[in-house]
mmCIF file of C-alpha atoms in Angstrom:
data_model
loop_
_atom_site.group_PDB
_atom_site.id
_atom_site.type_symbol
_atom_site.label_atom_id
_atom_site.label_comp_id
_atom_site.label_asym_id
_atom_site.label_seq_id
_atom_site.Cartn_x
_atom_site.Cartn_y
_atom_site.Cartn_z
ATOM 1 C CA MET A 1 20.489 -42.002 -40.320
ATOM 2 C CA ALA A 2 16.912 -44.420 -40.201
ATOM 3 C CA THR A 3 16.812 -47.982 -38.969
ATOM 4 C CA ARG A 4 14.146 -50.257 -39.374
ATOM 5 C CA ASP A 5 13.558 -53.067 -36.469
ATOM 6 C CA GLN A 6 14.424 -56.604 -37.831
ATOM 7 C CA ASN A 7 11.157 -58.193 -36.570
ATOM 8 C CA PRO A 8 8.328 -57.456 -38.908
ATOM 9 C CA SER A 9 5.776 -58.003 -36.140
ATOM 10 C CA LEU A 10 7.088 -54.568 -34.404
ATOM 11 C CA THR A 11 7.409 -52.307 -37.418
ATOM 12 C CA SER A 12 9.102 -49.609 -36.018
ATOM 13 C CA VAL A 13 11.597 -46.748 -37.451
ATOM 14 C CA SER A 14 13.788 -44.849 -35.435
ATOM 15 C CA TYR A 15 15.543 -41.772 -36.796
ATOM 16 C CA SER A 16 18.197 -40.475 -34.968
ATOM 17 C CA LYS A 17 19.422 -37.223 -36.838
ATOM 18 C CA VAL A 18 16.707 -34.368 -37.430
ATOM 19 C CA GLU A 19 17.614 -31.390 -39.692
ATOM 20 C CA ILE A 20 16.446 -28.137 -38.375
ATOM 21 C CA GLY A 21 17.527 -25.597 -40.863
ATOM 22 C CA LYS A 22 20.733 -25.697 -42.049
ATOM 23 C CA GLN A 23 21.604 -27.666 -38.892
ATOM 24 C CA GLN A 24 21.360 -30.719 -37.660
ATOM 25 C CA ALA A 25 20.036 -31.823 -33.801
ATOM 26 C CA HIS A 26 20.224 -35.069 -32.200
ATOM 27 C CA MET A 27 17.185 -36.053 -31.695
ATOM 28 C CA ARG A 28 15.681 -39.765 -31.733
ATOM 29 C CA ILE A 29 12.064 -40.059 -33.837
ATOM 30 C CA GLN A 30 10.159 -42.914 -33.645
ATOM 31 C CA ILE A 31 8.007 -43.763 -36.213
ATOM 32 C CA THR A 32 5.454 -47.139 -34.964
ATOM 33 C CA LEU A 33 2.604 -48.584 -36.120
ATOM 34 C CA ALA A 34 -0.402 -47.126 -34.307
ATOM 35 C CA GLY A 35 -2.429 -48.787 -31.619
ATOM 36 C CA HIS A 36 -6.071 -48.035 -30.444
ATOM 37 C CA ASN A 37 -4.199 -46.124 -27.527
ATOM 38 C CA ASP A 38 -3.354 -43.660 -30.155
ATOM 39 C CA ILE A 39 -6.789 -42.716 -31.134
ATOM 40 C CA ALA A 40 -7.134 -39.785 -28.699
ATOM 41 C CA PRO A 41 -3.459 -38.064 -28.956
ATOM 42 C CA TRP A 42 -3.848 -38.696 -32.690
ATOM 43 C CA MET A 43 -7.748 -36.925 -32.372
ATOM 44 C CA LEU A 44 -5.997 -33.608 -30.887
ATOM 45 C CA LEU A 45 -3.300 -33.528 -33.863
ATOM 46 C CA ALA A 46 -6.302 -33.763 -35.780
ATOM 47 C CA GLU A 47 -7.813 -30.824 -34.805
ATOM 48 C CA GLN A 48 -4.541 -28.895 -34.817
ATOM 49 C CA VAL A 49 -4.644 -29.291 -38.967
ATOM 50 C CA ILE A 50 -8.500 -28.414 -39.596
ATOM 51 C CA PRO A 51 -7.425 -24.781 -40.754
ATOM 52 C CA LEU A 52 -5.059 -26.393 -42.969
ATOM 53 C CA PHE A 53 -7.469 -29.557 -44.107
ATOM 54 C CA GLY A 54 -10.361 -28.331 -43.157
ATOM 55 C CA PRO A 55 -13.310 -30.474 -41.616
ATOM 56 C CA MET A 56 -12.732 -33.975 -41.433
ATOM 57 C CA PRO A 57 -16.059 -35.660 -40.759
ATOM 58 C CA ASP A 58 -16.243 -39.258 -39.610
ATOM 59 C CA PHE A 59 -12.167 -39.160 -39.265
ATOM 60 C CA GLU A 60 -11.993 -40.839 -35.700
ATOM 61 C CA ALA A 61 -13.967 -43.701 -37.654
ATOM 62 C CA ILE A 62 -11.915 -43.736 -40.384
ATOM 63 C CA LEU A 63 -8.591 -43.712 -38.043
ATOM 64 C CA GLY A 64 -9.786 -46.857 -35.942
ATOM 65 C CA ARG A 65 -10.565 -48.778 -39.595
ATOM 66 C CA LYS A 66 -6.836 -47.515 -40.762
ATOM 67 C CA ILE A 67 -4.940 -48.942 -37.443
ATOM 68 C CA ALA A 68 -7.287 -52.166 -37.581
ATOM 69 C CA GLN A 69 -5.864 -52.321 -41.202
ATOM 70 C CA LYS A 70 -2.144 -51.638 -39.879
ATOM 71 C CA GLN A 71 -1.872 -48.646 -42.145
ATOM 72 C CA ALA A 72 -1.728 -46.335 -39.771
ATOM 73 C CA TYR A 73 1.908 -44.703 -38.488
ATOM 74 C CA CYS A 74 2.904 -42.402 -35.512
ATOM 75 C CA ALA A 75 5.780 -40.419 -34.721
ATOM 76 C CA ARG A 76 6.717 -40.016 -31.281
ATOM 77 C CA MET A 77 10.234 -38.449 -29.731
ATOM 78 C CA SER A 78 11.711 -41.516 -28.054
ATOM 79 C CA ALA A 79 12.425 -39.858 -24.754
ATOM 80 C CA HIS A 80 8.378 -38.853 -24.986
ATOM 81 C CA LYS A 81 6.924 -42.203 -26.085
ATOM 82 C CA ARG A 82 3.617 -40.729 -24.868
ATOM 83 C CA THR A 83 3.722 -37.811 -27.091
ATOM 84 C CA LEU A 84 2.167 -37.869 -30.627
ATOM 85 C CA ILE A 85 3.954 -35.673 -32.722
ATOM 86 C CA GLY A 86 3.062 -37.116 -36.750
ATOM 87 C CA GLY A 87 0.949 -38.887 -38.219
ATOM 88 C CA VAL A 88 0.019 -40.894 -41.606
ATOM 89 C CA LEU A 89 -2.374 -42.863 -42.885
ATOM 90 C CA ILE A 90 -1.784 -45.184 -46.007
ATOM 91 C CA GLY A 91 -3.947 -47.378 -48.192
ATOM 92 C CA GLY A 92 -4.552 -48.895 -51.492
ATOM 93 C CA THR A 93 -4.105 -52.509 -53.176
ATOM 94 C CA GLY A 94 -2.669 -54.181 -55.734
ATOM 95 C CA GLN A 95 -0.460 -51.765 -57.748
ATOM 96 C CA GLU A 96 -2.162 -48.364 -56.365
ATOM 97 C CA HIS A 97 -1.811 -47.278 -53.182
ATOM 98 C CA TRP A 98 -2.341 -43.519 -51.028
ATOM 99 C CA ILE A 99 -1.235 -41.725 -48.451
ATOM 100 C CA ARG A 100 -4.312 -40.571 -47.268
ATOM 101 C CA TRP A 101 -3.631 -38.509 -44.183
ATOM 102 C CA LEU A 102 -0.439 -36.830 -43.123
ATOM 103 C CA ALA A 103 0.219 -34.551 -40.690
ATOM 104 C CA VAL A 104 2.735 -33.042 -37.878
ATOM 105 C CA SER A 105 1.901 -31.047 -34.530
ATOM 106 C CA SER A 106 2.883 -27.383 -35.192
ATOM 107 C CA GLU A 107 5.546 -27.051 -32.877
ATOM 108 C CA HIS A 108 7.592 -30.302 -34.838
ATOM 109 C CA ARG A 109 6.776 -29.262 -38.422
ATOM 110 C CA ARG A 110 10.344 -28.150 -40.196
ATOM 111 C CA LEU A 111 12.276 -30.801 -38.301
ATOM 112 C CA GLY A 112 12.382 -33.758 -40.889
ATOM 113 C CA VAL A 113 9.071 -35.612 -39.162
ATOM 114 C CA GLY A 114 7.102 -35.516 -42.459
ATOM 115 C CA ARG A 115 9.844 -36.634 -44.277
ATOM 116 C CA MET A 116 10.564 -39.404 -41.686
ATOM 117 C CA LEU A 117 6.664 -40.414 -42.118
ATOM 118 C CA VAL A 118 6.085 -40.641 -45.822
ATOM 119 C CA LYS A 119 9.864 -42.807 -46.309
ATOM 120 C CA THR A 120 8.364 -44.728 -43.591
ATOM 121 C CA ALA A 121 4.969 -44.926 -45.234
ATOM 122 C CA ILE A 122 6.673 -45.706 -48.834
ATOM 123 C CA SER A 123 8.935 -48.246 -47.559
ATOM 124 C CA PHE A 124 5.860 -50.550 -46.456
ATOM 125 C CA ILE A 125 4.202 -49.979 -49.840
ATOM 126 C CA PRO A 126 5.092 -52.636 -51.933
ATOM 127 C CA ALA A 127 7.765 -51.143 -54.532
ATOM 128 C CA ASN A 128 5.634 -52.321 -57.454
ATOM 129 C CA SER A 129 3.293 -49.741 -56.755
ATOM 130 C CA SER A 130 1.974 -46.038 -58.209
ATOM 131 C CA ILE A 131 1.689 -44.009 -54.822
ATOM 132 C CA TYR A 132 -0.767 -41.063 -55.008
ATOM 133 C CA VAL A 133 -1.339 -38.309 -52.692
ATOM 134 C CA ASP A 134 -3.796 -35.280 -52.459
ATOM 135 C CA SER A 135 -1.748 -32.240 -51.660
ATOM 136 C CA PHE A 136 -2.708 -28.637 -51.140
ATOM 137 C CA VAL A 137 -2.937 -26.575 -54.630
ATOM 138 C CA GLU A 138 -0.526 -23.865 -55.237
ATOM 139 C CA GLY A 139 -1.531 -20.643 -52.799
ATOM 140 C CA SER A 140 -2.811 -22.667 -50.498
ATOM 141 C CA ILE A 141 -1.444 -22.158 -46.578
ATOM 142 C CA GLY A 142 0.468 -25.127 -46.319
ATOM 143 C CA ALA A 143 1.480 -25.770 -49.991
ATOM 144 C CA ASP A 144 4.964 -24.840 -50.409
ATOM 145 C CA ALA A 145 5.841 -27.157 -47.546
ATOM 146 C CA ALA A 146 4.179 -29.693 -48.578
ATOM 147 C CA ASN A 147 4.194 -30.226 -51.969
ATOM 148 C CA ARG A 148 7.940 -29.602 -51.783
ATOM 149 C CA LEU A 149 7.863 -32.599 -49.491
ATOM 150 C CA TYR A 150 6.400 -34.991 -51.848
ATOM 151 C CA GLU A 151 8.506 -33.715 -54.634
ATOM 152 C CA SER A 152 11.814 -34.681 -52.884
ATOM 153 C CA CYS A 153 10.571 -37.808 -51.830
ATOM 154 C CA GLY A 154 10.065 -38.630 -55.228
ATOM 155 C CA PHE A 155 6.077 -37.635 -56.318
ATOM 156 C CA ALA A 156 5.573 -35.505 -59.477
ATOM 157 C CA PRO A 157 2.271 -32.991 -59.533
ATOM 158 C CA THR A 158 -0.426 -34.677 -61.537
ATOM 159 C CA GLU A 159 -4.346 -32.983 -61.976
ATOM 160 C CA VAL A 160 -6.174 -30.469 -59.569
ATOM 161 C CA TRP A 161 -9.119 -31.573 -58.713
ATOM 162 C CA GLN A 162 -12.318 -29.782 -56.958
ATOM 163 C CA ILE A 163 -15.462 -31.210 -55.120
ATOM 164 C CA ASP A 164 -17.014 -28.200 -54.348
ATOM 165 C CA ASP A 165 -14.965 -25.633 -52.327
ATOM 166 C CA LEU A 166 -12.290 -28.216 -52.035
ATOM 167 C CA ILE A 167 -9.333 -28.102 -54.545
ATOM 168 C CA ARG A 168 -6.845 -30.236 -54.088
ATOM 169 C CA GLN A 169 -3.269 -31.205 -56.478
ATOM 170 C CA ARG A 170 -2.564 -34.825 -56.726
ATOM 171 C CA TYR A 171 0.846 -35.926 -56.688
ATOM 172 C CA VAL A 172 1.916 -39.203 -57.811
ATOM 173 C CA ARG A 173 5.344 -41.462 -57.216
ATOM 174 C CA PRO A 174 5.754 -43.975 -59.768
ATOM 175 C CA PRO A 175 6.627 -47.477 -59.271
ATOM 176 C CA CYS A 176 10.078 -48.147 -58.117
ATOM 177 C CA VAL A 177 11.406 -44.405 -57.467
ATOM 178 C CA TYR A 178 14.376 -44.719 -54.754
ATOM 179 C CA VAL A 179 15.009 -41.261 -53.049
#
């Protein structure tokens, strides 16, 4: 169950049920806009996902810019508000928006945190927008879980693209798709 605070300047979403396998556990996850004090813990999370994402040059500068633009959201367990367990960066203008980066700490994967972050990102993007995300191509480490997540949130695979050694599957969520 998700609830969004009525104060739009606070921009916080809380979830009280998290699925673990076929069971539900009561764990409160809070999704909030990131602040500049989140950069250090976010960089620790980014280090964790380098084996999946590959090198991320200038990530700290990009993160700082997304935080200033209010396009960075953090996931935390409410009991441990300092511990960042996931994050998502969004971007775009007009009717085209992007999920630019999404990661969940290894010990909190498969608990629904990624889904919470994607749904929060979608909720703050205008409904008349197409939303794009570049994910792992089939057969890559992490591809099955990531691509199932995006498809379950209304995204559909489009083209596969490659730059040098980097190959990605692009997904799109058309305007006004509700999940």
